[in-house]
Amino acid sequence: DIVSCFEELCDLKEVWNAVSDPFDALDKIKETPWVTAVTRKIRKELDNLISDMRGLPNKIRQFDAFSHLNDVIKGYISGNGVLNDLKTEALKDRHWKQILSKLSIKKKISELTVGRLWDHGVIQRKKDIVEILTIAQGEMALEVFLGQVKDRWIKQELELVLYQNRIRLIKGWDELFTALDDHLSGLVLMKSSPYYRAVREFQEDGKLWEDRLTKLRGAFDSWVDVQRRWVYLEGIFFRSADIKAQLPAEWSRFRNA
């Protein structure tokens, strides 16, 4: 019996020596800081571990230590998509607070490691993570739209064309009005989104730009009307010598307008 125990002990020592390198390699992966982690690289390193373990003798592969480590690594591989999803730019600090709360992690994201996420069940809590990701992606869509509105109208320059060598008029009104109406419609539609109501910043920016574009729409309406009338009157006053003779005061006023 003592001999049998000694042989079993030797076998366990052999198993431990065989799996210690994969264990150490896995621990090294787990120590990877989350902020610098590259999920594609993690997946490749896990695949390499599985490949290396397949090369171990059948005698080693029959022990629980091997089976346990093999199952753990395979679980991390199957759940790598969750880690990949967590790398999206849509996740802001407010979303990470929810995620860390769900996982019962009391660390800042800057202190987070890949192993801590795994150990706290990030793969098993996939449903909760997906719900937060869906919200984050919906909010990001609104953020992108608001960014497009701001960028367009802050940088917008009016295109001018010289008319009759006397005055510069605005051209491209159709494109301006189309863009304005599209953005105004988008801002109104955005109010019905549940993601809009959940973030105060969206509500403040949405109202601000709806007010601004509404006023700009009114200004453009007046501007294009005045420009159209000016072009019409220009054809009357400057293309007929009789008008100048018959209405000299009005002609002079229009010329100086």
PDB file of C-alpha atoms in Angstrom:
ATOM      1  CA  ASP A   1       0.000   0.000   0.000  1.00  0.00           C
ATOM      2  CA  ILE A   2       2.846   2.339   0.802  1.00  0.00           C
ATOM      3  CA  VAL A   3       4.312   1.577  -2.597  1.00  0.00           C
ATOM      4  CA  SER A   4       0.984   2.353  -4.261  1.00  0.00           C
ATOM      5  CA  CYS A   5       0.711   5.624  -2.403  1.00  0.00           C
ATOM      6  CA  PHE A   6       4.248   6.522  -3.373  1.00  0.00           C
ATOM      7  CA  GLU A   7       3.539   5.710  -7.036  1.00  0.00           C
ATOM      8  CA  GLU A   8       0.374   7.827  -6.936  1.00  0.00           C
ATOM      9  CA  LEU A   9       2.308  10.660  -5.345  1.00  0.00           C
ATOM     10  CA  CYS A  10       4.907  10.455  -8.087  1.00  0.00           C
ATOM     11  CA  ASP A  11       2.149  10.520 -10.685  1.00  0.00           C
ATOM     12  CA  LEU A  12       0.616  13.616  -9.095  1.00  0.00           C
ATOM     13  CA  LYS A  13       4.012  15.292  -9.014  1.00  0.00           C
ATOM     14  CA  GLU A  14       4.455  14.499 -12.705  1.00  0.00           C
ATOM     15  CA  VAL A  15       1.008  15.914 -13.473  1.00  0.00           C
ATOM     16  CA  TRP A  16       1.707  19.050 -11.495  1.00  0.00           C
ATOM     17  CA  ASN A  17       5.021  19.585 -13.262  1.00  0.00           C
ATOM     18  CA  ALA A  18       3.289  19.099 -16.612  1.00  0.00           C
ATOM     19  CA  VAL A  19       0.461  21.560 -15.991  1.00  0.00           C
ATOM     20  CA  SER A  20       2.391  24.146 -13.978  1.00  0.00           C
ATOM     21  CA  ASP A  21       3.613  25.945 -17.104  1.00  0.00           C
ATOM     22  CA  PRO A  22       0.070  26.296 -18.572  1.00  0.00           C
ATOM     23  CA  PHE A  23      -1.162  27.449 -15.131  1.00  0.00           C
ATOM     24  CA  ASP A  24       1.580  30.076 -14.960  1.00  0.00           C
ATOM     25  CA  ALA A  25       0.862  31.181 -18.520  1.00  0.00           C
ATOM     26  CA  LEU A  26      -2.847  31.534 -17.710  1.00  0.00           C
ATOM     27  CA  ASP A  27      -2.041  33.551 -14.576  1.00  0.00           C
ATOM     28  CA  LYS A  28       0.078  35.879 -16.698  1.00  0.00           C
ATOM     29  CA  ILE A  29      -2.855  36.425 -19.072  1.00  0.00           C
ATOM     30  CA  LYS A  30      -5.140  37.119 -16.119  1.00  0.00           C
ATOM     31  CA  GLU A  31      -2.772  39.793 -14.836  1.00  0.00           C
ATOM     32  CA  THR A  32      -3.186  41.789 -18.071  1.00  0.00           C
ATOM     33  CA  PRO A  33      -4.548  45.293 -17.260  1.00  0.00           C
ATOM     34  CA  TRP A  34      -7.978  45.672 -18.827  1.00  0.00           C
ATOM     35  CA  VAL A  35      -7.312  49.147 -20.226  1.00  0.00           C
ATOM     36  CA  THR A  36      -4.433  47.826 -22.353  1.00  0.00           C
ATOM     37  CA  ALA A  37      -5.840  44.360 -23.059  1.00  0.00           C
ATOM     38  CA  VAL A  38      -6.268  43.307 -26.690  1.00  0.00           C
ATOM     39  CA  THR A  39      -8.983  40.660 -26.854  1.00  0.00           C
ATOM     40  CA  ARG A  40      -7.718  39.217 -30.134  1.00  0.00           C
ATOM     41  CA  LYS A  41      -4.293  38.667 -28.558  1.00  0.00           C
ATOM     42  CA  ILE A  42      -5.860  37.096 -25.461  1.00  0.00           C
ATOM     43  CA  ARG A  43      -7.824  34.680 -27.646  1.00  0.00           C
ATOM     44  CA  LYS A  44      -4.667  33.691 -29.510  1.00  0.00           C
ATOM     45  CA  GLU A  45      -2.763  33.073 -26.258  1.00  0.00           C
ATOM     46  CA  LEU A  46      -5.608  30.916 -24.926  1.00  0.00           C
ATOM     47  CA  ASP A  47      -5.717  28.929 -28.164  1.00  0.00           C
ATOM     48  CA  ASN A  48      -1.976  28.368 -27.892  1.00  0.00           C
ATOM     49  CA  LEU A  49      -2.405  27.084 -24.335  1.00  0.00           C
ATOM     50  CA  ILE A  50      -5.019  24.570 -25.451  1.00  0.00           C
ATOM     51  CA  SER A  51      -2.767  23.485 -28.307  1.00  0.00           C
ATOM     52  CA  ASP A  52       0.196  22.996 -25.956  1.00  0.00           C
ATOM     53  CA  MET A  53      -1.917  20.971 -23.534  1.00  0.00           C
ATOM     54  CA  ARG A  54      -3.078  18.656 -26.306  1.00  0.00           C
ATOM     55  CA  GLY A  55       0.551  17.698 -26.726  1.00  0.00           C
ATOM     56  CA  LEU A  56       0.826  16.361 -23.177  1.00  0.00           C
ATOM     57  CA  PRO A  57       0.932  12.564 -22.690  1.00  0.00           C
ATOM     58  CA  ASN A  58      -2.373  10.714 -22.353  1.00  0.00           C
ATOM     59  CA  LYS A  59      -1.334   9.682 -18.860  1.00  0.00           C
ATOM     60  CA  ILE A  60      -1.300  13.333 -17.782  1.00  0.00           C
ATOM     61  CA  ARG A  61      -4.546  14.161 -19.544  1.00  0.00           C
ATOM     62  CA  GLN A  62      -6.436  11.589 -17.460  1.00  0.00           C
ATOM     63  CA  PHE A  63      -6.006  13.520 -14.222  1.00  0.00           C
ATOM     64  CA  ASP A  64      -8.534  16.005 -12.793  1.00  0.00           C
ATOM     65  CA  ALA A  65      -5.938  18.789 -12.629  1.00  0.00           C
ATOM     66  CA  PHE A  66      -5.520  18.649 -16.389  1.00  0.00           C
ATOM     67  CA  SER A  67      -9.271  18.369 -17.054  1.00  0.00           C
ATOM     68  CA  HIS A  68     -10.046  21.292 -14.765  1.00  0.00           C
ATOM     69  CA  LEU A  69      -7.460  23.585 -16.361  1.00  0.00           C
ATOM     70  CA  ASN A  70      -8.519  22.514 -19.840  1.00  0.00           C
ATOM     71  CA  ASP A  71     -12.194  23.256 -19.092  1.00  0.00           C
ATOM     72  CA  VAL A  72     -11.368  26.648 -17.567  1.00  0.00           C
ATOM     73  CA  ILE A  73      -9.364  27.732 -20.607  1.00  0.00           C
ATOM     74  CA  LYS A  74     -12.066  26.516 -22.995  1.00  0.00           C
ATOM     75  CA  GLY A  75     -14.617  28.482 -20.991  1.00  0.00           C
ATOM     76  CA  TYR A  76     -12.533  31.638 -21.358  1.00  0.00           C
ATOM     77  CA  ILE A  77     -12.226  31.006 -25.097  1.00  0.00           C
ATOM     78  CA  SER A  78     -15.982  30.538 -25.543  1.00  0.00           C
ATOM     79  CA  GLY A  79     -16.607  33.742 -23.575  1.00  0.00           C
ATOM     80  CA  ASN A  80     -14.000  35.835 -25.375  1.00  0.00           C
ATOM     81  CA  GLY A  81     -16.771  37.519 -27.345  1.00  0.00           C
ATOM     82  CA  VAL A  82     -17.996  39.147 -24.124  1.00  0.00           C
ATOM     83  CA  LEU A  83     -14.565  40.677 -23.540  1.00  0.00           C
ATOM     84  CA  ASN A  84     -14.472  41.841 -27.141  1.00  0.00           C
ATOM     85  CA  ASP A  85     -17.872  43.520 -26.748  1.00  0.00           C
ATOM     86  CA  LEU A  86     -16.656  45.289 -23.605  1.00  0.00           C
ATOM     87  CA  LYS A  87     -13.956  47.018 -25.646  1.00  0.00           C
ATOM     88  CA  THR A  88     -16.529  49.102 -27.536  1.00  0.00           C
ATOM     89  CA  GLU A  89     -16.145  52.879 -27.412  1.00  0.00           C
ATOM     90  CA  ALA A  90     -19.858  53.096 -26.646  1.00  0.00           C
ATOM     91  CA  LEU A  91     -19.208  52.216 -23.002  1.00  0.00           C
ATOM     92  CA  LYS A  92     -18.761  55.356 -20.917  1.00  0.00           C
ATOM     93  CA  ASP A  93     -17.914  55.695 -17.229  1.00  0.00           C
ATOM     94  CA  ARG A  94     -21.605  55.555 -16.287  1.00  0.00           C
ATOM     95  CA  HIS A  95     -21.944  52.194 -18.048  1.00  0.00           C
ATOM     96  CA  TRP A  96     -18.799  50.774 -16.480  1.00  0.00           C
ATOM     97  CA  LYS A  97     -20.118  51.673 -13.031  1.00  0.00           C
ATOM     98  CA  GLN A  98     -23.174  49.526 -13.766  1.00  0.00           C
ATOM     99  CA  ILE A  99     -21.043  46.667 -15.090  1.00  0.00           C
ATOM    100  CA  LEU A 100     -18.700  46.670 -12.104  1.00  0.00           C
ATOM    101  CA  SER A 101     -21.702  46.807  -9.777  1.00  0.00           C
ATOM    102  CA  LYS A 102     -23.269  43.783 -11.497  1.00  0.00           C
ATOM    103  CA  LEU A 103     -19.991  41.900 -11.074  1.00  0.00           C
ATOM    104  CA  SER A 104     -19.541  43.045  -7.449  1.00  0.00           C
ATOM    105  CA  ILE A 105     -16.159  44.555  -8.308  1.00  0.00           C
ATOM    106  CA  LYS A 106     -15.117  47.414  -6.067  1.00  0.00           C
ATOM    107  CA  LYS A 107     -12.187  48.544  -8.202  1.00  0.00           C
ATOM    108  CA  LYS A 108     -11.758  51.420 -10.614  1.00  0.00           C
ATOM    109  CA  ILE A 109     -11.579  50.513 -14.274  1.00  0.00           C
ATOM    110  CA  SER A 110      -7.945  51.675 -14.280  1.00  0.00           C
ATOM    111  CA  GLU A 111      -7.215  48.961 -11.679  1.00  0.00           C
ATOM    112  CA  LEU A 112      -9.135  46.256 -13.490  1.00  0.00           C
ATOM    113  CA  THR A 113      -7.456  43.144 -14.910  1.00  0.00           C
ATOM    114  CA  VAL A 114      -8.697  40.503 -17.315  1.00  0.00           C
ATOM    115  CA  GLY A 115      -8.501  37.917 -14.542  1.00  0.00           C
ATOM    116  CA  ARG A 116     -10.653  39.975 -12.181  1.00  0.00           C
ATOM    117  CA  LEU A 117     -13.376  40.151 -14.832  1.00  0.00           C
ATOM    118  CA  TRP A 118     -13.185  36.403 -15.381  1.00  0.00           C
ATOM    119  CA  ASP A 119     -13.107  35.593 -11.668  1.00  0.00           C
ATOM    120  CA  HIS A 120     -16.160  37.787 -11.015  1.00  0.00           C
ATOM    121  CA  GLY A 121     -18.249  36.001 -13.625  1.00  0.00           C
ATOM    122  CA  VAL A 122     -18.225  38.366 -16.588  1.00  0.00           C
ATOM    123  CA  ILE A 123     -18.894  35.423 -18.912  1.00  0.00           C
ATOM    124  CA  GLN A 124     -21.663  33.963 -16.756  1.00  0.00           C
ATOM    125  CA  ARG A 125     -23.319  37.414 -16.483  1.00  0.00           C
ATOM    126  CA  LYS A 126     -23.409  37.820 -20.260  1.00  0.00           C
ATOM    127  CA  LYS A 127     -27.141  38.639 -20.260  1.00  0.00           C
ATOM    128  CA  ASP A 128     -26.640  41.566 -17.874  1.00  0.00           C
ATOM    129  CA  ILE A 129     -23.632  42.774 -19.867  1.00  0.00           C
ATOM    130  CA  VAL A 130     -25.575  42.645 -23.143  1.00  0.00           C
ATOM    131  CA  GLU A 131     -28.384  44.738 -21.636  1.00  0.00           C
ATOM    132  CA  ILE A 132     -25.918  47.440 -20.596  1.00  0.00           C
ATOM    133  CA  LEU A 133     -24.176  47.250 -23.981  1.00  0.00           C
ATOM    134  CA  THR A 134     -27.491  47.716 -25.787  1.00  0.00           C
ATOM    135  CA  ILE A 135     -28.185  50.860 -23.778  1.00  0.00           C
ATOM    136  CA  ALA A 136     -24.653  52.152 -24.376  1.00  0.00           C
ATOM    137  CA  GLN A 137     -24.910  51.598 -28.126  1.00  0.00           C
ATOM    138  CA  GLY A 138     -28.301  53.325 -28.253  1.00  0.00           C
ATOM    139  CA  GLU A 139     -26.899  56.302 -26.361  1.00  0.00           C
ATOM    140  CA  MET A 140     -23.852  56.403 -28.601  1.00  0.00           C
ATOM    141  CA  ALA A 141     -26.075  56.640 -31.689  1.00  0.00           C
ATOM    142  CA  LEU A 142     -27.662  59.773 -30.183  1.00  0.00           C
ATOM    143  CA  GLU A 143     -24.240  61.123 -29.241  1.00  0.00           C
ATOM    144  CA  VAL A 144     -22.983  60.639 -32.812  1.00  0.00           C
ATOM    145  CA  PHE A 145     -26.056  62.358 -34.256  1.00  0.00           C
ATOM    146  CA  LEU A 146     -25.720  65.325 -31.907  1.00  0.00           C
ATOM    147  CA  GLY A 147     -22.043  65.520 -32.793  1.00  0.00           C
ATOM    148  CA  GLN A 148     -22.906  65.626 -36.495  1.00  0.00           C
ATOM    149  CA  VAL A 149     -25.417  68.427 -35.896  1.00  0.00           C
ATOM    150  CA  LYS A 150     -22.927  70.485 -33.895  1.00  0.00           C
ATOM    151  CA  ASP A 151     -20.097  69.911 -36.353  1.00  0.00           C
ATOM    152  CA  ARG A 152     -22.224  70.773 -39.387  1.00  0.00           C
ATOM    153  CA  TRP A 153     -23.663  74.055 -38.165  1.00  0.00           C
ATOM    154  CA  ILE A 154     -20.665  75.322 -36.235  1.00  0.00           C
ATOM    155  CA  LYS A 155     -18.494  74.926 -39.324  1.00  0.00           C
ATOM    156  CA  GLN A 156     -21.150  75.823 -41.914  1.00  0.00           C
ATOM    157  CA  GLU A 157     -20.080  78.558 -44.309  1.00  0.00           C
ATOM    158  CA  LEU A 158     -22.457  80.241 -46.736  1.00  0.00           C
ATOM    159  CA  GLU A 159     -21.511  79.963 -50.389  1.00  0.00           C
ATOM    160  CA  LEU A 160     -21.653  83.336 -52.149  1.00  0.00           C
ATOM    161  CA  VAL A 161     -21.819  84.121 -55.846  1.00  0.00           C
ATOM    162  CA  LEU A 162     -21.283  87.467 -57.550  1.00  0.00           C
ATOM    163  CA  TYR A 163     -24.487  88.663 -59.188  1.00  0.00           C
ATOM    164  CA  GLN A 164     -24.417  91.156 -62.061  1.00  0.00           C
ATOM    165  CA  ASN A 165     -20.996  92.334 -60.832  1.00  0.00           C
ATOM    166  CA  ARG A 166     -22.783  94.335 -58.149  1.00  0.00           C
ATOM    167  CA  ILE A 167     -23.580  92.168 -55.156  1.00  0.00           C
ATOM    168  CA  ARG A 168     -22.866  88.749 -53.704  1.00  0.00           C
ATOM    169  CA  LEU A 169     -25.830  86.458 -53.179  1.00  0.00           C
ATOM    170  CA  ILE A 170     -26.128  83.213 -51.244  1.00  0.00           C
ATOM    171  CA  LYS A 171     -26.441  80.082 -53.370  1.00  0.00           C
ATOM    172  CA  GLY A 172     -27.228  76.492 -52.463  1.00  0.00           C
ATOM    173  CA  TRP A 173     -30.416  77.257 -50.550  1.00  0.00           C
ATOM    174  CA  ASP A 174     -31.983  73.861 -51.341  1.00  0.00           C
ATOM    175  CA  GLU A 175     -29.104  71.974 -49.756  1.00  0.00           C
ATOM    176  CA  LEU A 176     -29.109  74.247 -46.707  1.00  0.00           C
ATOM    177  CA  PHE A 177     -32.846  73.876 -46.123  1.00  0.00           C
ATOM    178  CA  THR A 178     -32.690  70.096 -46.666  1.00  0.00           C
ATOM    179  CA  ALA A 179     -29.916  69.717 -44.089  1.00  0.00           C
ATOM    180  CA  LEU A 180     -31.711  72.007 -41.632  1.00  0.00           C
ATOM    181  CA  ASP A 181     -35.016  70.178 -41.949  1.00  0.00           C
ATOM    182  CA  ASP A 182     -33.329  66.762 -41.654  1.00  0.00           C
ATOM    183  CA  HIS A 183     -31.513  67.775 -38.489  1.00  0.00           C
ATOM    184  CA  LEU A 184     -34.577  69.430 -36.982  1.00  0.00           C
ATOM    185  CA  SER A 185     -36.640  66.314 -37.692  1.00  0.00           C
ATOM    186  CA  GLY A 186     -33.918  64.166 -36.151  1.00  0.00           C
ATOM    187  CA  LEU A 187     -33.806  66.316 -33.025  1.00  0.00           C
ATOM    188  CA  VAL A 188     -37.583  66.057 -32.616  1.00  0.00           C
ATOM    189  CA  LEU A 189     -37.546  62.292 -33.225  1.00  0.00           C
ATOM    190  CA  MET A 190     -34.690  61.868 -30.767  1.00  0.00           C
ATOM    191  CA  LYS A 191     -36.990  62.985 -27.923  1.00  0.00           C
ATOM    192  CA  SER A 192     -38.995  59.777 -28.252  1.00  0.00           C
ATOM    193  CA  SER A 193     -35.933  57.600 -27.636  1.00  0.00           C
ATOM    194  CA  PRO A 194     -35.640  56.040 -24.153  1.00  0.00           C
ATOM    195  CA  TYR A 195     -31.891  56.666 -24.361  1.00  0.00           C
ATOM    196  CA  TYR A 196     -32.535  60.408 -24.777  1.00  0.00           C
ATOM    197  CA  ARG A 197     -34.562  60.637 -21.593  1.00  0.00           C
ATOM    198  CA  ALA A 198     -31.955  58.723 -19.604  1.00  0.00           C
ATOM    199  CA  VAL A 199     -29.077  61.170 -20.157  1.00  0.00           C
ATOM    200  CA  ARG A 200     -29.425  64.814 -19.093  1.00  0.00           C
ATOM    201  CA  GLU A 201     -26.650  65.917 -21.448  1.00  0.00           C
ATOM    202  CA  PHE A 202     -28.666  64.696 -24.440  1.00  0.00           C
ATOM    203  CA  GLN A 203     -31.726  66.604 -23.254  1.00  0.00           C
ATOM    204  CA  GLU A 204     -29.768  69.816 -22.748  1.00  0.00           C
ATOM    205  CA  ASP A 205     -27.895  69.618 -26.066  1.00  0.00           C
ATOM    206  CA  GLY A 206     -30.994  68.482 -27.934  1.00  0.00           C
ATOM    207  CA  LYS A 207     -33.057  71.442 -26.715  1.00  0.00           C
ATOM    208  CA  LEU A 208     -30.198  73.878 -27.327  1.00  0.00           C
ATOM    209  CA  TRP A 209     -29.696  72.819 -30.931  1.00  0.00           C
ATOM    210  CA  GLU A 210     -33.397  72.511 -31.687  1.00  0.00           C
ATOM    211  CA  ASP A 211     -33.809  76.141 -30.573  1.00  0.00           C
ATOM    212  CA  ARG A 212     -30.769  77.270 -32.544  1.00  0.00           C
ATOM    213  CA  LEU A 213     -31.758  75.525 -35.756  1.00  0.00           C
ATOM    214  CA  THR A 214     -35.366  76.683 -35.466  1.00  0.00           C
ATOM    215  CA  LYS A 215     -34.155  80.290 -35.238  1.00  0.00           C
ATOM    216  CA  LEU A 216     -31.706  79.708 -38.079  1.00  0.00           C
ATOM    217  CA  ARG A 217     -34.522  78.248 -40.201  1.00  0.00           C
ATOM    218  CA  GLY A 218     -36.576  81.389 -39.609  1.00  0.00           C
ATOM    219  CA  ALA A 219     -33.614  83.615 -40.456  1.00  0.00           C
ATOM    220  CA  PHE A 220     -32.963  81.686 -43.675  1.00  0.00           C
ATOM    221  CA  ASP A 221     -36.640  81.899 -44.623  1.00  0.00           C
ATOM    222  CA  SER A 222     -36.492  85.691 -44.320  1.00  0.00           C
ATOM    223  CA  TRP A 223     -33.096  85.886 -46.014  1.00  0.00           C
ATOM    224  CA  VAL A 224     -34.080  83.867 -49.071  1.00  0.00           C
ATOM    225  CA  ASP A 225     -37.286  85.894 -49.401  1.00  0.00           C
ATOM    226  CA  VAL A 226     -35.390  89.198 -49.279  1.00  0.00           C
ATOM    227  CA  GLN A 227     -32.827  87.896 -51.768  1.00  0.00           C
ATOM    228  CA  ARG A 228     -35.534  86.729 -54.153  1.00  0.00           C
ATOM    229  CA  ARG A 229     -37.286  90.094 -53.935  1.00  0.00           C
ATOM    230  CA  TRP A 230     -34.013  91.952 -54.485  1.00  0.00           C
ATOM    231  CA  VAL A 231     -33.263  89.958 -57.643  1.00  0.00           C
ATOM    232  CA  TYR A 232     -36.779  90.678 -58.896  1.00  0.00           C
ATOM    233  CA  LEU A 233     -36.508  94.425 -58.225  1.00  0.00           C
ATOM    234  CA  GLU A 234     -32.998  94.546 -59.656  1.00  0.00           C
ATOM    235  CA  GLY A 235     -34.414  93.369 -62.954  1.00  0.00           C
ATOM    236  CA  ILE A 236     -36.949  96.181 -62.865  1.00  0.00           C
ATOM    237  CA  PHE A 237     -34.727  99.079 -61.764  1.00  0.00           C
ATOM    238  CA  PHE A 238     -31.513  98.337 -63.643  1.00  0.00           C
ATOM    239  CA  ARG A 239     -32.781  96.893 -66.888  1.00  0.00           C
ATOM    240  CA  SER A 240     -35.119  99.718 -67.823  1.00  0.00           C
ATOM    241  CA  ALA A 241     -34.015 103.305 -68.427  1.00  0.00           C
ATOM    242  CA  ASP A 242     -37.645 104.388 -68.180  1.00  0.00           C
ATOM    243  CA  ILE A 243     -37.867 103.332 -64.510  1.00  0.00           C
ATOM    244  CA  LYS A 244     -34.880 105.495 -63.628  1.00  0.00           C
ATOM    245  CA  ALA A 245     -36.525 108.480 -65.315  1.00  0.00           C
ATOM    246  CA  GLN A 246     -39.991 107.825 -63.908  1.00  0.00           C
ATOM    247  CA  LEU A 247     -38.933 106.883 -60.352  1.00  0.00           C
ATOM    248  CA  PRO A 248     -35.583 108.623 -59.747  1.00  0.00           C
ATOM    249  CA  ALA A 249     -35.906 108.676 -55.932  1.00  0.00           C
ATOM    250  CA  GLU A 250     -36.833 104.961 -55.714  1.00  0.00           C
ATOM    251  CA  TRP A 251     -34.113 104.069 -58.225  1.00  0.00           C
ATOM    252  CA  SER A 252     -31.508 105.891 -56.143  1.00  0.00           C
ATOM    253  CA  ARG A 253     -32.666 104.236 -52.919  1.00  0.00           C
ATOM    254  CA  PHE A 254     -32.528 100.771 -54.503  1.00  0.00           C
ATOM    255  CA  ARG A 255     -29.089 101.374 -55.968  1.00  0.00           C
ATOM    256  CA  ASN A 256     -27.749 102.252 -52.518  1.00  0.00           C
ATOM    257  CA  ALA A 257     -29.462  99.343 -50.825  1.00  0.00           C
TER     258      ALA A 257
END
